[in-house]
Amino acid sequence: MQEIKAFNEKRAEIYWWLSSLYAKELTEENLEQYHSAQIRSFLTGLGENADLKPSIDRVIDALNRLIDREDAQLELAADFCDLFLKSDRDSALPYASMYIGETGLLNDKPAKEMEALMQEHGVAVDEGLNEPADHIAIELDFLGNLIIRSNELEQERHIEEALIEQESFIRQHLLSWTPKFSAKCQTLDEFGFYSAIASLTVAFLELDCTYLIGEKRLRI
């Protein structure tokens, strides 16, 4: 049981990390951290998993190219804005409602479903993230909270039930639309950092599901 709880902490950290990348632009300090030995070791470790390696290789390649990119932080911030903050025609807007059912933010069903789930579990949205609840950063952050809260459980059967609940959430609220979101990122992100992150997000979600339903042991 302790092994599962330790592993859950790693899973939650990865989801929170991915969430932070969609929440706001990276700062100069953030970029310096991404070039540190600690972060590079973390990424290399993820890349040891064959299912994640293609996406991780792309993330590392983009980070390496950032070193020589003039005004790297400003340019990457512009990439973030262009990819996630413009119109549906020009951007890959990171909302479930853009890819589920009738496309368009007027379809607020995914956001209302997420709001209800968050209220049910007593999870509040970060006040600094002024976005509908179906934003990918909010959904990934919620998943991290769901995972960590399952570590408070003491009986093995309750933990197993929590893992099943997490797998169901991933399939219903994330894998139901993130592959389409990622595909759009690939067509619009010329530099390639955020499209690599989108690809990694989908790959990790899919791999996590195989762990949660016991098809194979996920190693991270």
PDB file of C-alpha atoms in Angstrom:
ATOM      1  CA  MET A   1       0.000   0.000   0.000  1.00  0.00           C
ATOM      2  CA  GLN A   2       2.847   2.394   0.803  1.00  0.00           C
ATOM      3  CA  GLU A   3       4.312   1.748  -2.640  1.00  0.00           C
ATOM      4  CA  ILE A   4       1.017   2.770  -4.251  1.00  0.00           C
ATOM      5  CA  LYS A   5       0.835   5.930  -2.134  1.00  0.00           C
ATOM      6  CA  ALA A   6       4.403   6.913  -3.007  1.00  0.00           C
ATOM      7  CA  PHE A   7       3.641   6.294  -6.653  1.00  0.00           C
ATOM      8  CA  ASN A   8       0.459   8.377  -6.381  1.00  0.00           C
ATOM      9  CA  GLU A   9       2.540  11.305  -5.152  1.00  0.00           C
ATOM     10  CA  LYS A  10       4.660  11.105  -8.303  1.00  0.00           C
ATOM     11  CA  ARG A  11       1.548  10.907 -10.503  1.00  0.00           C
ATOM     12  CA  ALA A  12       0.026  13.959  -8.822  1.00  0.00           C
ATOM     13  CA  GLU A  13       3.268  15.927  -9.204  1.00  0.00           C
ATOM     14  CA  ILE A  14       3.321  15.216 -12.938  1.00  0.00           C
ATOM     15  CA  TYR A  15      -0.292  16.294 -13.391  1.00  0.00           C
ATOM     16  CA  TRP A  16       0.326  19.472 -11.410  1.00  0.00           C
ATOM     17  CA  TRP A  17       3.424  20.169 -13.486  1.00  0.00           C
ATOM     18  CA  LEU A  18       1.498  19.729 -16.734  1.00  0.00           C
ATOM     19  CA  SER A  19      -1.334  21.879 -15.365  1.00  0.00           C
ATOM     20  CA  SER A  20       1.094  24.720 -14.583  1.00  0.00           C
ATOM     21  CA  LEU A  21       2.320  24.775 -18.189  1.00  0.00           C
ATOM     22  CA  TYR A  22      -1.208  25.463 -19.462  1.00  0.00           C
ATOM     23  CA  ALA A  23      -2.073  27.924 -16.695  1.00  0.00           C
ATOM     24  CA  LYS A  24       0.299  30.752 -17.592  1.00  0.00           C
ATOM     25  CA  GLU A  25       3.395  31.675 -19.563  1.00  0.00           C
ATOM     26  CA  LEU A  26       6.803  30.590 -18.304  1.00  0.00           C
ATOM     27  CA  THR A  27       8.905  33.277 -16.648  1.00  0.00           C
ATOM     28  CA  GLU A  28      12.647  33.834 -17.025  1.00  0.00           C
ATOM     29  CA  GLU A  29      13.118  32.058 -13.698  1.00  0.00           C
ATOM     30  CA  ASN A  30      11.027  29.118 -14.924  1.00  0.00           C
ATOM     31  CA  LEU A  31      13.152  28.800 -18.054  1.00  0.00           C
ATOM     32  CA  GLU A  32      16.345  28.805 -15.991  1.00  0.00           C
ATOM     33  CA  GLN A  33      14.918  25.923 -13.959  1.00  0.00           C
ATOM     34  CA  TYR A  34      14.117  23.984 -17.138  1.00  0.00           C
ATOM     35  CA  HIS A  35      17.770  24.147 -18.081  1.00  0.00           C
ATOM     36  CA  SER A  36      18.859  22.879 -14.653  1.00  0.00           C
ATOM     37  CA  ALA A  37      20.269  19.404 -14.052  1.00  0.00           C
ATOM     38  CA  GLN A  38      17.326  18.586 -11.746  1.00  0.00           C
ATOM     39  CA  ILE A  39      14.634  19.249 -14.357  1.00  0.00           C
ATOM     40  CA  ARG A  40      16.631  17.626 -17.140  1.00  0.00           C
ATOM     41  CA  SER A  41      17.064  14.534 -14.957  1.00  0.00           C
ATOM     42  CA  PHE A  42      13.308  14.491 -14.299  1.00  0.00           C
ATOM     43  CA  LEU A  43      12.552  14.667 -18.032  1.00  0.00           C
ATOM     44  CA  THR A  44      15.163  12.042 -18.873  1.00  0.00           C
ATOM     45  CA  GLY A  45      13.605   9.759 -16.268  1.00  0.00           C
ATOM     46  CA  LEU A  46      10.174  10.120 -17.858  1.00  0.00           C
ATOM     47  CA  GLY A  47      11.724   9.411 -21.250  1.00  0.00           C
ATOM     48  CA  GLU A  48      12.916   6.015 -20.040  1.00  0.00           C
ATOM     49  CA  ASN A  49       9.330   4.875 -20.468  1.00  0.00           C
ATOM     50  CA  ALA A  50       8.955   3.828 -24.119  1.00  0.00           C
ATOM     51  CA  ASP A  51       5.400   5.213 -24.322  1.00  0.00           C
ATOM     52  CA  LEU A  52       6.541   8.663 -23.232  1.00  0.00           C
ATOM     53  CA  LYS A  53       9.924   8.788 -24.973  1.00  0.00           C
ATOM     54  CA  PRO A  54       8.804  10.312 -28.335  1.00  0.00           C
ATOM     55  CA  SER A  55       7.060  13.218 -26.600  1.00  0.00           C
ATOM     56  CA  ILE A  56       9.840  13.706 -24.048  1.00  0.00           C
ATOM     57  CA  ASP A  57      12.430  13.778 -26.833  1.00  0.00           C
ATOM     58  CA  ARG A  58      10.450  16.576 -28.474  1.00  0.00           C
ATOM     59  CA  VAL A  59      10.205  18.541 -25.210  1.00  0.00           C
ATOM     60  CA  ILE A  60      13.957  18.242 -24.626  1.00  0.00           C
ATOM     61  CA  ASP A  61      14.701  19.213 -28.235  1.00  0.00           C
ATOM     62  CA  ALA A  62      12.540  22.341 -27.888  1.00  0.00           C
ATOM     63  CA  LEU A  63      14.263  23.266 -24.613  1.00  0.00           C
ATOM     64  CA  ASN A  64      17.670  22.837 -26.244  1.00  0.00           C
ATOM     65  CA  ARG A  65      16.634  25.100 -29.118  1.00  0.00           C
ATOM     66  CA  LEU A  66      15.359  27.684 -26.634  1.00  0.00           C
ATOM     67  CA  ILE A  67      18.919  28.188 -25.400  1.00  0.00           C
ATOM     68  CA  ASP A  68      19.825  29.748 -28.750  1.00  0.00           C
ATOM     69  CA  ARG A  69      16.464  31.454 -29.355  1.00  0.00           C
ATOM     70  CA  GLU A  70      16.713  35.240 -29.188  1.00  0.00           C
ATOM     71  CA  ASP A  71      14.460  36.726 -26.477  1.00  0.00           C
ATOM     72  CA  ALA A  72      13.510  33.154 -25.571  1.00  0.00           C
ATOM     73  CA  GLN A  73      11.106  34.014 -22.740  1.00  0.00           C
ATOM     74  CA  LEU A  74       9.252  36.672 -24.732  1.00  0.00           C
ATOM     75  CA  GLU A  75       9.040  34.447 -27.799  1.00  0.00           C
ATOM     76  CA  LEU A  76       7.770  31.470 -25.790  1.00  0.00           C
ATOM     77  CA  ALA A  77       5.205  33.713 -24.089  1.00  0.00           C
ATOM     78  CA  ALA A  78       4.060  34.801 -27.560  1.00  0.00           C
ATOM     79  CA  ASP A  79       3.777  31.131 -28.545  1.00  0.00           C
ATOM     80  CA  PHE A  80       1.582  30.551 -25.474  1.00  0.00           C
ATOM     81  CA  CYS A  81      -0.646  33.492 -26.376  1.00  0.00           C
ATOM     82  CA  ASP A  82      -0.927  32.522 -30.040  1.00  0.00           C
ATOM     83  CA  LEU A  83      -1.692  28.889 -29.280  1.00  0.00           C
ATOM     84  CA  PHE A  84      -4.030  29.151 -26.288  1.00  0.00           C
ATOM     85  CA  LEU A  85      -5.513  32.660 -26.073  1.00  0.00           C
ATOM     86  CA  LYS A  86      -6.749  33.729 -29.494  1.00  0.00           C
ATOM     87  CA  SER A  87      -9.829  32.699 -31.483  1.00  0.00           C
ATOM     88  CA  ASP A  88     -10.904  29.123 -32.126  1.00  0.00           C
ATOM     89  CA  ARG A  89      -9.845  29.555 -35.754  1.00  0.00           C
ATOM     90  CA  ASP A  90      -6.333  30.730 -34.908  1.00  0.00           C
ATOM     91  CA  SER A  91      -5.663  28.870 -31.650  1.00  0.00           C
ATOM     92  CA  ALA A  92      -6.010  25.474 -29.996  1.00  0.00           C
ATOM     93  CA  LEU A  93      -8.199  26.753 -27.175  1.00  0.00           C
ATOM     94  CA  PRO A  94      -7.629  24.516 -24.122  1.00  0.00           C
ATOM     95  CA  TYR A  95     -11.271  23.982 -23.144  1.00  0.00           C
ATOM     96  CA  ALA A  96     -13.132  20.669 -23.258  1.00  0.00           C
ATOM     97  CA  SER A  97     -16.195  22.468 -24.615  1.00  0.00           C
ATOM     98  CA  MET A  98     -14.336  23.278 -27.829  1.00  0.00           C
ATOM     99  CA  TYR A  99     -13.957  19.604 -28.698  1.00  0.00           C
ATOM    100  CA  ILE A 100     -16.952  17.837 -27.127  1.00  0.00           C
ATOM    101  CA  GLY A 101     -20.392  17.918 -28.696  1.00  0.00           C
ATOM    102  CA  GLU A 102     -21.279  21.107 -30.486  1.00  0.00           C
ATOM    103  CA  THR A 103     -18.008  23.004 -30.812  1.00  0.00           C
ATOM    104  CA  GLY A 104     -17.912  26.382 -29.117  1.00  0.00           C
ATOM    105  CA  LEU A 105     -17.668  27.894 -25.677  1.00  0.00           C
ATOM    106  CA  LEU A 106     -21.435  28.423 -25.605  1.00  0.00           C
ATOM    107  CA  ASN A 107     -21.568  24.682 -24.891  1.00  0.00           C
ATOM    108  CA  ASP A 108     -21.026  24.997 -21.145  1.00  0.00           C
ATOM    109  CA  LYS A 109     -21.946  21.423 -20.200  1.00  0.00           C
ATOM    110  CA  PRO A 110     -18.312  20.247 -19.661  1.00  0.00           C
ATOM    111  CA  ALA A 111     -17.611  23.254 -17.420  1.00  0.00           C
ATOM    112  CA  LYS A 112     -20.768  22.681 -15.366  1.00  0.00           C
ATOM    113  CA  GLU A 113     -19.910  18.988 -14.970  1.00  0.00           C
ATOM    114  CA  MET A 114     -16.442  19.907 -13.731  1.00  0.00           C
ATOM    115  CA  GLU A 115     -17.839  22.522 -11.358  1.00  0.00           C
ATOM    116  CA  ALA A 116     -20.169  19.899  -9.873  1.00  0.00           C
ATOM    117  CA  LEU A 117     -17.320  17.403  -9.477  1.00  0.00           C
ATOM    118  CA  MET A 118     -15.089  19.962  -7.818  1.00  0.00           C
ATOM    119  CA  GLN A 119     -17.845  20.965  -5.438  1.00  0.00           C
ATOM    120  CA  GLU A 120     -18.547  17.319  -4.635  1.00  0.00           C
ATOM    121  CA  HIS A 121     -14.899  16.761  -3.710  1.00  0.00           C
ATOM    122  CA  GLY A 122     -14.420  20.142  -2.046  1.00  0.00           C
ATOM    123  CA  VAL A 123     -11.721  21.303  -4.461  1.00  0.00           C
ATOM    124  CA  ALA A 124     -11.531  25.022  -5.237  1.00  0.00           C
ATOM    125  CA  VAL A 125     -10.114  26.602  -8.384  1.00  0.00           C
ATOM    126  CA  ASP A 126      -6.977  28.698  -7.978  1.00  0.00           C
ATOM    127  CA  GLU A 127      -8.259  32.282  -7.798  1.00  0.00           C
ATOM    128  CA  GLY A 128      -5.403  33.368 -10.042  1.00  0.00           C
ATOM    129  CA  LEU A 129      -6.711  31.197 -12.851  1.00  0.00           C
ATOM    130  CA  ASN A 130      -9.763  33.055 -14.081  1.00  0.00           C
ATOM    131  CA  GLU A 131     -10.986  30.343 -16.454  1.00  0.00           C
ATOM    132  CA  PRO A 132     -14.053  28.099 -16.883  1.00  0.00           C
ATOM    133  CA  ALA A 133     -13.755  24.767 -15.072  1.00  0.00           C
ATOM    134  CA  ASP A 134     -13.309  22.830 -18.325  1.00  0.00           C
ATOM    135  CA  HIS A 135      -9.907  24.490 -18.939  1.00  0.00           C
ATOM    136  CA  ILE A 136      -7.207  21.813 -19.221  1.00  0.00           C
ATOM    137  CA  ALA A 137      -5.136  23.379 -16.421  1.00  0.00           C
ATOM    138  CA  ILE A 138      -8.085  23.132 -14.025  1.00  0.00           C
ATOM    139  CA  GLU A 139      -8.944  19.558 -15.003  1.00  0.00           C
ATOM    140  CA  LEU A 140      -5.327  18.405 -14.599  1.00  0.00           C
ATOM    141  CA  ASP A 141      -5.001  20.231 -11.266  1.00  0.00           C
ATOM    142  CA  PHE A 142      -8.213  18.590 -10.046  1.00  0.00           C
ATOM    143  CA  LEU A 143      -6.896  15.175 -11.067  1.00  0.00           C
ATOM    144  CA  GLY A 144      -3.745  15.785  -9.027  1.00  0.00           C
ATOM    145  CA  ASN A 145      -5.913  16.634  -6.014  1.00  0.00           C
ATOM    146  CA  LEU A 146      -8.052  13.539  -6.575  1.00  0.00           C
ATOM    147  CA  ILE A 147      -4.926  11.374  -6.555  1.00  0.00           C
ATOM    148  CA  ILE A 148      -3.437  12.898  -3.402  1.00  0.00           C
ATOM    149  CA  ARG A 149      -6.721  12.669  -1.519  1.00  0.00           C
ATOM    150  CA  SER A 150      -6.887   8.946  -2.284  1.00  0.00           C
ATOM    151  CA  ASN A 151      -3.667   8.604  -0.277  1.00  0.00           C
ATOM    152  CA  GLU A 152      -5.667   9.466   2.849  1.00  0.00           C
ATOM    153  CA  LEU A 153      -7.516   6.160   2.500  1.00  0.00           C
ATOM    154  CA  GLU A 154      -6.350   3.295   4.699  1.00  0.00           C
ATOM    155  CA  GLN A 155      -8.187   0.238   3.371  1.00  0.00           C
ATOM    156  CA  GLU A 156      -6.851  -1.378   0.226  1.00  0.00           C
ATOM    157  CA  ARG A 157     -10.294  -1.855  -1.310  1.00  0.00           C
ATOM    158  CA  HIS A 158     -11.018   1.847  -0.889  1.00  0.00           C
ATOM    159  CA  ILE A 159      -7.757   2.719  -2.630  1.00  0.00           C
ATOM    160  CA  GLU A 160      -8.654   0.368  -5.482  1.00  0.00           C
ATOM    161  CA  GLU A 161     -12.029   2.090  -5.799  1.00  0.00           C
ATOM    162  CA  ALA A 162     -10.253   5.454  -5.902  1.00  0.00           C
ATOM    163  CA  LEU A 163      -7.955   4.273  -8.702  1.00  0.00           C
ATOM    164  CA  ILE A 164     -10.997   3.150 -10.700  1.00  0.00           C
ATOM    165  CA  GLU A 165     -12.593   6.558 -10.119  1.00  0.00           C
ATOM    166  CA  GLN A 166      -9.428   8.267 -11.383  1.00  0.00           C
ATOM    167  CA  GLU A 167      -9.340   6.132 -14.532  1.00  0.00           C
ATOM    168  CA  SER A 168     -12.990   6.959 -15.189  1.00  0.00           C
ATOM    169  CA  PHE A 169     -12.309  10.683 -14.727  1.00  0.00           C
ATOM    170  CA  ILE A 170      -9.373  10.603 -17.124  1.00  0.00           C
ATOM    171  CA  ARG A 171     -11.349   8.852 -19.846  1.00  0.00           C
ATOM    172  CA  GLN A 172     -14.522  10.898 -19.436  1.00  0.00           C
ATOM    173  CA  HIS A 173     -13.127  14.361 -18.771  1.00  0.00           C
ATOM    174  CA  LEU A 174      -9.692  14.376 -20.442  1.00  0.00           C
ATOM    175  CA  LEU A 175      -9.144  11.672 -23.042  1.00  0.00           C
ATOM    176  CA  SER A 176     -12.568  12.497 -24.466  1.00  0.00           C
ATOM    177  CA  TRP A 177     -11.079  15.665 -25.979  1.00  0.00           C
ATOM    178  CA  THR A 178      -7.342  16.128 -25.381  1.00  0.00           C
ATOM    179  CA  PRO A 179      -6.289  14.040 -28.435  1.00  0.00           C
ATOM    180  CA  LYS A 180      -8.177  16.509 -30.674  1.00  0.00           C
ATOM    181  CA  PHE A 181      -6.712  19.417 -28.744  1.00  0.00           C
ATOM    182  CA  SER A 182      -3.203  17.996 -29.126  1.00  0.00           C
ATOM    183  CA  ALA A 183      -3.702  17.393 -32.854  1.00  0.00           C
ATOM    184  CA  LYS A 184      -4.642  21.042 -33.312  1.00  0.00           C
ATOM    185  CA  CYS A 185      -1.587  22.134 -31.322  1.00  0.00           C
ATOM    186  CA  GLN A 186       0.628  20.182 -33.719  1.00  0.00           C
ATOM    187  CA  THR A 187      -0.697  22.154 -36.688  1.00  0.00           C
ATOM    188  CA  LEU A 188      -0.406  25.601 -35.088  1.00  0.00           C
ATOM    189  CA  ASP A 189       2.713  25.584 -32.906  1.00  0.00           C
ATOM    190  CA  GLU A 190       5.620  26.369 -35.194  1.00  0.00           C
ATOM    191  CA  PHE A 191       8.384  26.322 -32.558  1.00  0.00           C
ATOM    192  CA  GLY A 192       7.110  23.108 -31.022  1.00  0.00           C
ATOM    193  CA  PHE A 193       7.459  23.395 -27.235  1.00  0.00           C
ATOM    194  CA  TYR A 194       3.775  23.556 -26.362  1.00  0.00           C
ATOM    195  CA  SER A 195       2.742  21.059 -29.016  1.00  0.00           C
ATOM    196  CA  ALA A 196       5.283  18.652 -27.495  1.00  0.00           C
ATOM    197  CA  ILE A 197       3.748  19.270 -24.055  1.00  0.00           C
ATOM    198  CA  ALA A 198       0.273  18.599 -25.471  1.00  0.00           C
ATOM    199  CA  SER A 199       1.506  15.360 -27.019  1.00  0.00           C
ATOM    200  CA  LEU A 200       3.135  14.355 -23.732  1.00  0.00           C
ATOM    201  CA  THR A 201      -0.081  15.131 -21.844  1.00  0.00           C
ATOM    202  CA  VAL A 202      -2.101  12.737 -23.982  1.00  0.00           C
ATOM    203  CA  ALA A 203       0.605  10.060 -23.853  1.00  0.00           C
ATOM    204  CA  PHE A 204       0.797  10.247 -20.061  1.00  0.00           C
ATOM    205  CA  LEU A 205      -2.988  10.168 -19.654  1.00  0.00           C
ATOM    206  CA  GLU A 206      -3.218   7.077 -21.840  1.00  0.00           C
ATOM    207  CA  LEU A 207      -0.337   5.375 -20.043  1.00  0.00           C
ATOM    208  CA  ASP A 208      -1.800   6.239 -16.653  1.00  0.00           C
ATOM    209  CA  CYS A 209      -5.064   4.564 -17.618  1.00  0.00           C
ATOM    210  CA  THR A 210      -3.248   1.331 -18.419  1.00  0.00           C
ATOM    211  CA  TYR A 211      -1.734   1.457 -14.948  1.00  0.00           C
ATOM    212  CA  LEU A 212      -5.017   2.230 -13.238  1.00  0.00           C
ATOM    213  CA  ILE A 213      -6.826  -0.720 -14.808  1.00  0.00           C
ATOM    214  CA  GLY A 214      -3.850  -2.983 -14.194  1.00  0.00           C
ATOM    215  CA  GLU A 215      -2.818  -3.726 -17.766  1.00  0.00           C
ATOM    216  CA  LYS A 216       0.814  -2.932 -17.012  1.00  0.00           C
ATOM    217  CA  ARG A 217       2.873  -1.301 -14.335  1.00  0.00           C
ATOM    218  CA  LEU A 218       3.603   2.338 -15.047  1.00  0.00           C
ATOM    219  CA  ARG A 219       7.132   3.370 -14.205  1.00  0.00           C
ATOM    220  CA  ILE A 220       7.955   7.042 -13.677  1.00  0.00           C
TER     221      ILE A 220
END
